[in-house]
Short mmCIF file of C-alpha atoms in Angstrom, two decimals:
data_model
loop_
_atom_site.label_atom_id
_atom_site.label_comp_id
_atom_site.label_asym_id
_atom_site.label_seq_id
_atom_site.Cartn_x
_atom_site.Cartn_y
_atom_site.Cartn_z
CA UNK A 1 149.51 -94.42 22.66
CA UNK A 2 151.55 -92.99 19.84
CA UNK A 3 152.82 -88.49 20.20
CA UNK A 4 150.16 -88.05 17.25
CA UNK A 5 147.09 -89.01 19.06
CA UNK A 6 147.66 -87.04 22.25
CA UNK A 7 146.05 -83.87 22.30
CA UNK A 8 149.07 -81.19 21.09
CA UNK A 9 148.89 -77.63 22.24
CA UNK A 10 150.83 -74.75 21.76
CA UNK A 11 151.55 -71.50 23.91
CA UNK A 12 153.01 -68.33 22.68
CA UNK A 13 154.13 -66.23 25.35
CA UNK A 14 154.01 -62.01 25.14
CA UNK A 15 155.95 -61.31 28.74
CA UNK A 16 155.09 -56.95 28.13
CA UNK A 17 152.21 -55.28 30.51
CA UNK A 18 151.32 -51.78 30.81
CA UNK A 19 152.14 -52.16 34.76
CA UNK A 20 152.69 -55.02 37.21
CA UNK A 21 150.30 -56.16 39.46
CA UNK A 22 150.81 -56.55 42.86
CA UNK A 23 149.67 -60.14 43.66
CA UNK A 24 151.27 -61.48 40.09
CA UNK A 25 154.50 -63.97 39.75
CA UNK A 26 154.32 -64.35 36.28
CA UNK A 27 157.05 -63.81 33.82
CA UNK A 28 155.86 -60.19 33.13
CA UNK A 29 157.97 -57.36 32.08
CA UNK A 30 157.20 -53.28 32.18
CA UNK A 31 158.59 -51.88 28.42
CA UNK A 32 158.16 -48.52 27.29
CA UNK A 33 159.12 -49.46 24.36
CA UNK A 34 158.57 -52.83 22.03
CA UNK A 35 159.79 -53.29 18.73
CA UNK A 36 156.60 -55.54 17.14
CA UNK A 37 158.66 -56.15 13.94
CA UNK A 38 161.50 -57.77 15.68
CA UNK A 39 159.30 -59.62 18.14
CA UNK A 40 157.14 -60.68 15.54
CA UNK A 41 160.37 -61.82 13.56
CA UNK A 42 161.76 -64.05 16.85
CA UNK A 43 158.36 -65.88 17.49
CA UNK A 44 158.17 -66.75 13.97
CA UNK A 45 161.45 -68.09 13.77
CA UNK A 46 161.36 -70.09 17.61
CA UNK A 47 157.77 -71.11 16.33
CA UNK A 48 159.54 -73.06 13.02
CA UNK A 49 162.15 -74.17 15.14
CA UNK A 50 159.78 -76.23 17.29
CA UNK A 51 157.48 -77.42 14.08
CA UNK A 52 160.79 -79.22 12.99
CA UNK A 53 160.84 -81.17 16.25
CA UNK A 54 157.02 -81.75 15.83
CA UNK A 55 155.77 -82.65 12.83
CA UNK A 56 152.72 -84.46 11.70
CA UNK A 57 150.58 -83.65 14.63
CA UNK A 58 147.28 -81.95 14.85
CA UNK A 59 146.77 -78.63 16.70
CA UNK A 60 143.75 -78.66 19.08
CA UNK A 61 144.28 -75.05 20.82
CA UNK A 62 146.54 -72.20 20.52
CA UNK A 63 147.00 -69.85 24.19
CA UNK A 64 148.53 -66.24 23.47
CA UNK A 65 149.69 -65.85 27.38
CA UNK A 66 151.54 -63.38 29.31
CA UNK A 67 152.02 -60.82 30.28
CA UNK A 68 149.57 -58.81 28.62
CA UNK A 69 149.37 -60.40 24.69
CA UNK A 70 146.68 -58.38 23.76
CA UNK A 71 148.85 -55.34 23.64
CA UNK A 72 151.14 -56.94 20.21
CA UNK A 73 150.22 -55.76 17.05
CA UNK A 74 147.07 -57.88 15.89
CA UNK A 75 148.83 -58.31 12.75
CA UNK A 76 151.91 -60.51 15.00
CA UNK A 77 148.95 -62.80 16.24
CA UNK A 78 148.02 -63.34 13.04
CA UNK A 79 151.16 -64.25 11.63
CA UNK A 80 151.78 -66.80 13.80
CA UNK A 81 148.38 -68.42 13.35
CA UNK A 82 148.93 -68.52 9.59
CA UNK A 83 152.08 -70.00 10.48
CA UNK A 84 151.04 -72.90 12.50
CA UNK A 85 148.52 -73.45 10.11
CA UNK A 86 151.03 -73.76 7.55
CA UNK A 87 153.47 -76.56 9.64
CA UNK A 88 150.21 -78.81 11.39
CA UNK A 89 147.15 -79.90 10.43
CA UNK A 90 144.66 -78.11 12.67
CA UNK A 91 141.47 -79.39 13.97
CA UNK A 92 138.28 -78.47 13.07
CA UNK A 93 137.77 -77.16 16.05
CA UNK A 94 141.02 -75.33 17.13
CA UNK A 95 141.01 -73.26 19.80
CA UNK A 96 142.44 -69.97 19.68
CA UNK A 97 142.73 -67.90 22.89
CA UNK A 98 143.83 -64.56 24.01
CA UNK A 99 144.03 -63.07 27.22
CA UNK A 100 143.18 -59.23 27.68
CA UNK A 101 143.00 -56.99 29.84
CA UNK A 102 140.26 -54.29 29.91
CA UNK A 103 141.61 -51.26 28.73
CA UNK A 104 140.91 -48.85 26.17
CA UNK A 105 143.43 -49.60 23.89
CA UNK A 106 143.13 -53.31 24.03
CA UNK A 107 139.08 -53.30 23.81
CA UNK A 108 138.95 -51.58 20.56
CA UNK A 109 141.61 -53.89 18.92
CA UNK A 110 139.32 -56.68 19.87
CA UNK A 111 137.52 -56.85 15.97
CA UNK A 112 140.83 -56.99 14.56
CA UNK A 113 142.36 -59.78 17.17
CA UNK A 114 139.46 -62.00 15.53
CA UNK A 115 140.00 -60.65 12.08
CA UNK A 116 143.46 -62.30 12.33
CA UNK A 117 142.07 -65.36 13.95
CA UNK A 118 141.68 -65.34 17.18
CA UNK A 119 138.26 -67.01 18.12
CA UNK A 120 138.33 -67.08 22.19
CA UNK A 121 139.22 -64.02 24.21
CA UNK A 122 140.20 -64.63 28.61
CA UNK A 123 140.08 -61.47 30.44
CA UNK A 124 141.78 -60.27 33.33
CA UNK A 125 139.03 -58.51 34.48
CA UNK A 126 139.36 -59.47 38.86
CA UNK A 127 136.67 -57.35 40.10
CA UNK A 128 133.71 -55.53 39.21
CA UNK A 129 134.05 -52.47 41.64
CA UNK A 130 136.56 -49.90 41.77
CA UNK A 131 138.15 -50.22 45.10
CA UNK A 132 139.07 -53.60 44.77
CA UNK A 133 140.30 -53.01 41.50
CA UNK A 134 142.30 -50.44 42.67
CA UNK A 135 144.37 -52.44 45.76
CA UNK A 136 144.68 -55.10 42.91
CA UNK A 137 146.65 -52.81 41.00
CA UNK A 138 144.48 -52.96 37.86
CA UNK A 139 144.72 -50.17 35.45
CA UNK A 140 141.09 -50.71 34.29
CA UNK A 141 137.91 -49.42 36.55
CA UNK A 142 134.48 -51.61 36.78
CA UNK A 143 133.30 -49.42 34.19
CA UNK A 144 135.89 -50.36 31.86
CA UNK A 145 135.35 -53.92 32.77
CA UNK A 146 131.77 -54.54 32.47
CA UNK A 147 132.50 -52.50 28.21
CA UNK A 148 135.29 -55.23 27.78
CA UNK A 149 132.64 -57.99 28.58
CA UNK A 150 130.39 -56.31 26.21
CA UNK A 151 132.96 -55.99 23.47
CA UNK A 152 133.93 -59.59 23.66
CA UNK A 153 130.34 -60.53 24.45
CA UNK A 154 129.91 -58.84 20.39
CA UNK A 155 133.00 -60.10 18.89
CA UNK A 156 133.77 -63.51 20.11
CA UNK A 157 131.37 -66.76 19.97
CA UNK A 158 133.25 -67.99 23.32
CA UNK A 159 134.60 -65.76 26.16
CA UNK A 160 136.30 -66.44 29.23
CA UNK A 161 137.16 -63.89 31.86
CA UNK A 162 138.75 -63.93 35.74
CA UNK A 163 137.72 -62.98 38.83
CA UNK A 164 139.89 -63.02 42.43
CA UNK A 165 137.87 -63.68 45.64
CA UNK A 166 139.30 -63.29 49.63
CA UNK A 167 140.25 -59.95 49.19
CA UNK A 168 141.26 -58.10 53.12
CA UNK A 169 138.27 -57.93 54.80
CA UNK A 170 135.94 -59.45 51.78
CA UNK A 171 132.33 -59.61 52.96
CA UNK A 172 130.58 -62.58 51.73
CA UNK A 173 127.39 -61.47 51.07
CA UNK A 174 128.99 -58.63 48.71
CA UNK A 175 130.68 -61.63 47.00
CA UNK A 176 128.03 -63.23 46.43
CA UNK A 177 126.18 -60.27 44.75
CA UNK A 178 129.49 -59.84 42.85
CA UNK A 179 129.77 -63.44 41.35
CA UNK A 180 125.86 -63.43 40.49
CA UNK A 181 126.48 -60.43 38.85
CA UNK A 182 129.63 -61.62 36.91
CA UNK A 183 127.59 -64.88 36.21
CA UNK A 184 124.55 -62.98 34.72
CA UNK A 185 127.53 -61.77 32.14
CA UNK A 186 129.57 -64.50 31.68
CA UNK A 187 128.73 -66.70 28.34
CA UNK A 188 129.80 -70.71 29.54
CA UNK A 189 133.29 -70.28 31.21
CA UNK A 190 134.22 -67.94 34.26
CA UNK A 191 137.48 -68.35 36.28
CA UNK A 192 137.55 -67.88 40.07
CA UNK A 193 140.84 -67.81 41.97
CA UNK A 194 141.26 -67.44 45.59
CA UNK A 195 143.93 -64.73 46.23
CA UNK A 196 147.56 -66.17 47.22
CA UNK A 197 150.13 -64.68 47.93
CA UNK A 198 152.80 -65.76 46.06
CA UNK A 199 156.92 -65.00 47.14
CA UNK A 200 158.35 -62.90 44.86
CA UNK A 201 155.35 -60.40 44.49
CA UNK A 202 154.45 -56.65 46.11
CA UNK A 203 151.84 -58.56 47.93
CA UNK A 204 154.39 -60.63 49.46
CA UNK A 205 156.33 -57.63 51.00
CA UNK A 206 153.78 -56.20 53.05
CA UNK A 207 152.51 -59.63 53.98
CA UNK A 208 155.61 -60.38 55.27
CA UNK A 209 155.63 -56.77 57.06
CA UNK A 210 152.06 -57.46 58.45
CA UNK A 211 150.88 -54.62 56.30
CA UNK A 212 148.47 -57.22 54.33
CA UNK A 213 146.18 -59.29 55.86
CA UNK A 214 144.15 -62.05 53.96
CA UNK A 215 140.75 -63.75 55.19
CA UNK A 216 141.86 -66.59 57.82
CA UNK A 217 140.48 -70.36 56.54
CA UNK A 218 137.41 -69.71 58.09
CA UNK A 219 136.43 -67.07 56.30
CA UNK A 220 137.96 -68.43 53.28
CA UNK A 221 135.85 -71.37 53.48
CA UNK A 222 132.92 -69.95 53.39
CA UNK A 223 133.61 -67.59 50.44
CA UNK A 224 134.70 -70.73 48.45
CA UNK A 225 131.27 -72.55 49.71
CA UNK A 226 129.90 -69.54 47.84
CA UNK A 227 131.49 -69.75 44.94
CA UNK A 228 130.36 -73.34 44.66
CA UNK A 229 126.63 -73.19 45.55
CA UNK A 230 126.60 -70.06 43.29
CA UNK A 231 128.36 -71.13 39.84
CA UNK A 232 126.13 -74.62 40.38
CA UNK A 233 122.62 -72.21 40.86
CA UNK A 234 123.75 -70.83 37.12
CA UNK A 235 124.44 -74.38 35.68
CA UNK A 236 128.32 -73.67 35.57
CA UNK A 237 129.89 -77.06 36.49
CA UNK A 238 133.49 -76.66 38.76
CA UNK A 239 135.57 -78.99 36.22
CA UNK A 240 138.89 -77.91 37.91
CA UNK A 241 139.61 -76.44 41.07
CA UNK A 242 139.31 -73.04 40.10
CA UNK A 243 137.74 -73.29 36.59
CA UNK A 244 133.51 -73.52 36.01
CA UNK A 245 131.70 -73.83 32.92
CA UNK A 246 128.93 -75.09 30.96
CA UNK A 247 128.80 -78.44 29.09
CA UNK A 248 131.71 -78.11 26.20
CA UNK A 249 132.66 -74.51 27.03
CA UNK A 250 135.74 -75.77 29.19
CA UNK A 251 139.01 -74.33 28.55
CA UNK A 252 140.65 -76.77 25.36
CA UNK A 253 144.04 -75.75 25.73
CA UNK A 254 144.16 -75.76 29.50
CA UNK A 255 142.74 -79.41 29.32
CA UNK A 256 145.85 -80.08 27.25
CA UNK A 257 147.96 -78.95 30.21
CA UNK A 258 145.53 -81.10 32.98
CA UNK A 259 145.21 -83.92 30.81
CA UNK A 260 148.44 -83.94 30.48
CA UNK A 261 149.09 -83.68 26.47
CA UNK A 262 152.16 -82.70 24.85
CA UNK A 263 152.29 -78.66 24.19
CA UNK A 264 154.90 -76.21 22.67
CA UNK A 265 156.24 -72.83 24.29
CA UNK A 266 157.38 -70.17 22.56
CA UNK A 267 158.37 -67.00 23.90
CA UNK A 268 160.78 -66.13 26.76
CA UNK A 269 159.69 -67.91 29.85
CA UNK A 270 157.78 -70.40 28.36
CA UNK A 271 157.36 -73.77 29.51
CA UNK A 272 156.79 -76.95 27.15
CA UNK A 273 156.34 -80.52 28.11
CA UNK A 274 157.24 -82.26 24.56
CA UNK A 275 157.48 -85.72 23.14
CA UNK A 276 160.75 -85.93 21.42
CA UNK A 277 160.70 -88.71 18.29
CA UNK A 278 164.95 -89.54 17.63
CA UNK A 279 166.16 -90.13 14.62
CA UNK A 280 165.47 -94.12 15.68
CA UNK A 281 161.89 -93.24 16.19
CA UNK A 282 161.97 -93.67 19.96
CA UNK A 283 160.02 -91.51 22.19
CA UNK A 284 161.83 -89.53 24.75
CA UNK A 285 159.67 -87.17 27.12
CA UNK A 286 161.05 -83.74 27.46
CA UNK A 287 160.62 -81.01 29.65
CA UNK A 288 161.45 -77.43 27.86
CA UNK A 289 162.32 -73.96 29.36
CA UNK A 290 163.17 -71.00 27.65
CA UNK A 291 165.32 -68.04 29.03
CA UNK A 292 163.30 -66.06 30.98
CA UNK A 293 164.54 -62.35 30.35
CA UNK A 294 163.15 -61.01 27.17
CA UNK A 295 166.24 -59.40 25.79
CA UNK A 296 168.58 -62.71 26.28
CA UNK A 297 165.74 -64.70 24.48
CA UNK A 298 165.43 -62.76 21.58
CA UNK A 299 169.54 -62.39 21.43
CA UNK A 300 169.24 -66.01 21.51
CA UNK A 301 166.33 -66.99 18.91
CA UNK A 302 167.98 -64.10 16.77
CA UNK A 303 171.27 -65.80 17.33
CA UNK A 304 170.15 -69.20 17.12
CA UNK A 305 166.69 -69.76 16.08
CA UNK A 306 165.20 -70.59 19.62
CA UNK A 307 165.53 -69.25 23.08
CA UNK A 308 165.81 -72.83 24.85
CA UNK A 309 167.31 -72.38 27.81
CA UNK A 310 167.03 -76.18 29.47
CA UNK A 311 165.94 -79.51 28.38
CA UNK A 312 165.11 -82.29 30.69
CA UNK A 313 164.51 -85.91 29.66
CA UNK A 314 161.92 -86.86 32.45
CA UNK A 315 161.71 -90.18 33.92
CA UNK A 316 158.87 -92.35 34.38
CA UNK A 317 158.59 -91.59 37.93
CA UNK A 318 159.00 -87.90 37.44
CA UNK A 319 156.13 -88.12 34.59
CA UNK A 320 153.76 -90.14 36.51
CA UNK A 321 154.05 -87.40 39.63
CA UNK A 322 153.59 -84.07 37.11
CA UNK A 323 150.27 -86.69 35.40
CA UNK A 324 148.98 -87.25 38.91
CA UNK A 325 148.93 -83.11 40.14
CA UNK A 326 147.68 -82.09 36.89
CA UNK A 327 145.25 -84.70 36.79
CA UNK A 328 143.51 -84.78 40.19
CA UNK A 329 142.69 -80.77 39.72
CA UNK A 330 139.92 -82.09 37.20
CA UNK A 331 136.29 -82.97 38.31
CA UNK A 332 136.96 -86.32 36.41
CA UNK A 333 138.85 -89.66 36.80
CA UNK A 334 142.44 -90.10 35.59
CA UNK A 335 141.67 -92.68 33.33
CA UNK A 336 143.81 -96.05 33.57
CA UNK A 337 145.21 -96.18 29.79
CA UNK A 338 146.56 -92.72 31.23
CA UNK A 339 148.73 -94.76 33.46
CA UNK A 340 149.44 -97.59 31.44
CA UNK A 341 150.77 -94.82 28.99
CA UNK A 342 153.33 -93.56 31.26
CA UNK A 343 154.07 -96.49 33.85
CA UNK A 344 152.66 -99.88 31.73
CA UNK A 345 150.25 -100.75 34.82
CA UNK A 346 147.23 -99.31 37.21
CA UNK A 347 147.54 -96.80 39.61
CA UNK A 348 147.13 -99.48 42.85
CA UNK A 349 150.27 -100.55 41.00
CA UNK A 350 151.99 -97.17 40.51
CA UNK A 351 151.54 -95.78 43.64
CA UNK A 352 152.16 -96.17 47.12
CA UNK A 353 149.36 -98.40 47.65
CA UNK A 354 149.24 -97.94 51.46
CA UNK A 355 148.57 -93.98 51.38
CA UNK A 356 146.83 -94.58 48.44
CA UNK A 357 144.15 -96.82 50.39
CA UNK A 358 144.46 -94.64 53.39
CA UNK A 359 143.18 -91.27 51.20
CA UNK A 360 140.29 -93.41 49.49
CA UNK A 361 139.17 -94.28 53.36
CA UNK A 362 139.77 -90.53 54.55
CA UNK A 363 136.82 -89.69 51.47
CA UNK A 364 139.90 -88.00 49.25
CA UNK A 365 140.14 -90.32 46.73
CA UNK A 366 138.41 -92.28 44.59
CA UNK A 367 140.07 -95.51 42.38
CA UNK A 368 137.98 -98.06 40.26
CA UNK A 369 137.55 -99.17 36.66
CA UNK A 370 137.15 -95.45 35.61
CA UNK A 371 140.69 -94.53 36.86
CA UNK A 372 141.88 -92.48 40.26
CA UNK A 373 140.25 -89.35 41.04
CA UNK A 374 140.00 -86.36 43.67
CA UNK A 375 136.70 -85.98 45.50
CA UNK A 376 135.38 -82.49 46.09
CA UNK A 377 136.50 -82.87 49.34
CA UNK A 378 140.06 -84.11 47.80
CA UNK A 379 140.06 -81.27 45.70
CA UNK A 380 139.48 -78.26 48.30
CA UNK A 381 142.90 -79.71 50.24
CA UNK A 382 144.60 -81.04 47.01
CA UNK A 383 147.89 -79.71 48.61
CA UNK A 384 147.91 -81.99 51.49
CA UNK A 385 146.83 -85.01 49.35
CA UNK A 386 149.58 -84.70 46.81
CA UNK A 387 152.39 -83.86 49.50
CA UNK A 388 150.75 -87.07 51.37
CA UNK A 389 150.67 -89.01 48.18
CA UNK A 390 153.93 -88.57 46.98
CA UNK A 391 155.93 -87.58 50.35
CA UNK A 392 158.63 -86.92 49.88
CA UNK A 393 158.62 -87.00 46.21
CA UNK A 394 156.79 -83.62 46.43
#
């Protein structure tokens, strides 16, 4: 399979939020102030700098990420649409996504996000009552949260927003009037994460002082059994582990990333996995970073055009492991030509065939003539398969 025909996304990262939430690891960054011409200038410029290393494929999605990107000027969106429509082709059915969060501010900006071309919205909404939203650290209230919906219910054709279940002491039955409620909203794609706690984050402190407790597995469990029997009631299929929707309302651009397609990053922090063509025309699969700190990115892309911080050629082996953990999240087979793509043969032939047998017996994994997948019951231990699978690659 040639670079062209793979599904090519691209990712603009905005790292700037109004506040930082306590459970979040993302590359996120409180400014109190932002200067939108100059950041418009150096996500232009990394932006061209990456069409010159990619040219002649089609654009299938777009993802405005952060941070919090609906807080840039509308107008700096826009710009860099027009601009990606002037170095691909697009396709017909390009995806354009930004994610919001529910404040004021943002909500009424919403009319002239899609003015400039945004067509999806994902919102950051978490929970729909105020106490929750309040030991999540959100700066919106359920009232706030349930006009977003309706703003982007009026404005956008396709919608998307989060919500975070096994809060401290999270009663299941309130959970499951929550998610019916959130359902009853939600127009073909809803998001569902089971809090972690991830190192690094405000969460993480007082775990780690035994000031936070989360729901043990048991608990857990049955709030995810919930989830499940109550997204499937409303005709919302679980396509990835933490990702329902309705028939063609799954997330394009994240598909890219599961799938795994070839995608750009811009933006400090960003991530890109990127299918180099040399000068001799051959292929080389490269992993891209960017500097993480805002201000030595845009020193750099002011500097230098881009803010690359690291490029990795990845090997086979290293690309068939990063396929494999994307892959297996999806309520679908990896196909085989998937394989053949990366490693010229099968799976049976790829991988360890021995624990590969052994998780198809356990009722983890699936292999035939469609490709390898992850049974739900793969899927709600996915960790433990992949560290099995590929110890100790992983």
């Amino acid at each position: 399979m040639t670079p062209e025909t793979v599904p090519f996304g691209i990712y603009i990262h905005w790292p700037f939020c109004l506040s930082k939430c306590p459970y979040c690891d993302f590359n996120s960054h409180i400014a109190s102030h932002v200067d939108h011409h100059r950041w418009r200038a150096a996500l232009r410029a990394e932006l061209a700098a990456g069409a010159a290393r990619h040219p002649d494929r089609v654009v299938g999605s777009v993802f405005f990420g952060g941070g919090t990107p609906s807080l840039m000027d509308p107008e700096t969106a826009g710009a860099l649409i027009a601009d990606i429509r002037s170095h691909w082709r697009m396709a017909d059915d390009v995806e354009i996504t930004l994610e919001a969060n529910p404040g004021t501010v943002e909500i009424d900006r919403f009319s002239a996000f899609a003015a400039n071309g945004i067509n999806r919205v994902s919102l950051g909404i978490q929970a729909l009552n105020d106490r929750d939203l309040e030991f999540l650290g959100r700066v919106h209230n359920a009232t706030e949260a349930r006009r977003a919906l309706d703003v982007a219910t009026s404005v956008f054709d396709r919608f998307s927003f989060d919500l975070i279940y096994a809060r401290p002491d999270h009663d299941p039955q309130a959970w499951r009037r929550e998610l019916r409620e959130g359902l009853e909203i939600a127009r073909g794609h809803i998001s569902l994460y089971q809090l972690t706690i991830e190192p690094g984050t405000r969460f993480y402190t007082l775990h780690q002082r035994g000031e936070l407790k989360v729901p043990g597995e048991d608990l857990a469990a049955e709030l995810y059994d919930i989830t499940q029997e109550e997204t499937e009631r409303a005709g919302y299929r679980c396509y990835e582990v933490s990702n329902h929707a309705r028939p063609g309302q799954e997330s394009r651009h994240n598909l890219v990333y599961w799938r795994y397609g070839d995608y750009l990053g811009i933006g400090p922090g960003a991530h890109g996995r990127e299918a180099v063509v040399g000068e001799d025309g051959r292929i080389t699969p490269t992993a891209v970073r960017r500097h993480r700190a805002p201000d030595i990115w845009l020193d750099r892309v002011e500097k230098l055009g881009h803010g690359t911080q690291e490029e990795v050629v990845l090997d086979n082996d290293e690309r068939l492991i990063e396929m494999v953990m994307m892959g297996l999240r999806l309520n679908e087979p990896i196909p085989l030509a998937r394989f053949e793509r990366i490693g010229g043969a099968g799976p049976r032939d790829l991988l360890d065939s021995e624990r590969l047998e052994t998780l198809m017996a356990s009722g983890d994994l699936t292999c035939d003539e469609r490709g390898l997948q992850a049974t739900q019951q793969g899927r709600n231990r996915l960790n433990a398969v992949l560290g099995y699978l590929f110890e100790p690659a992983v």
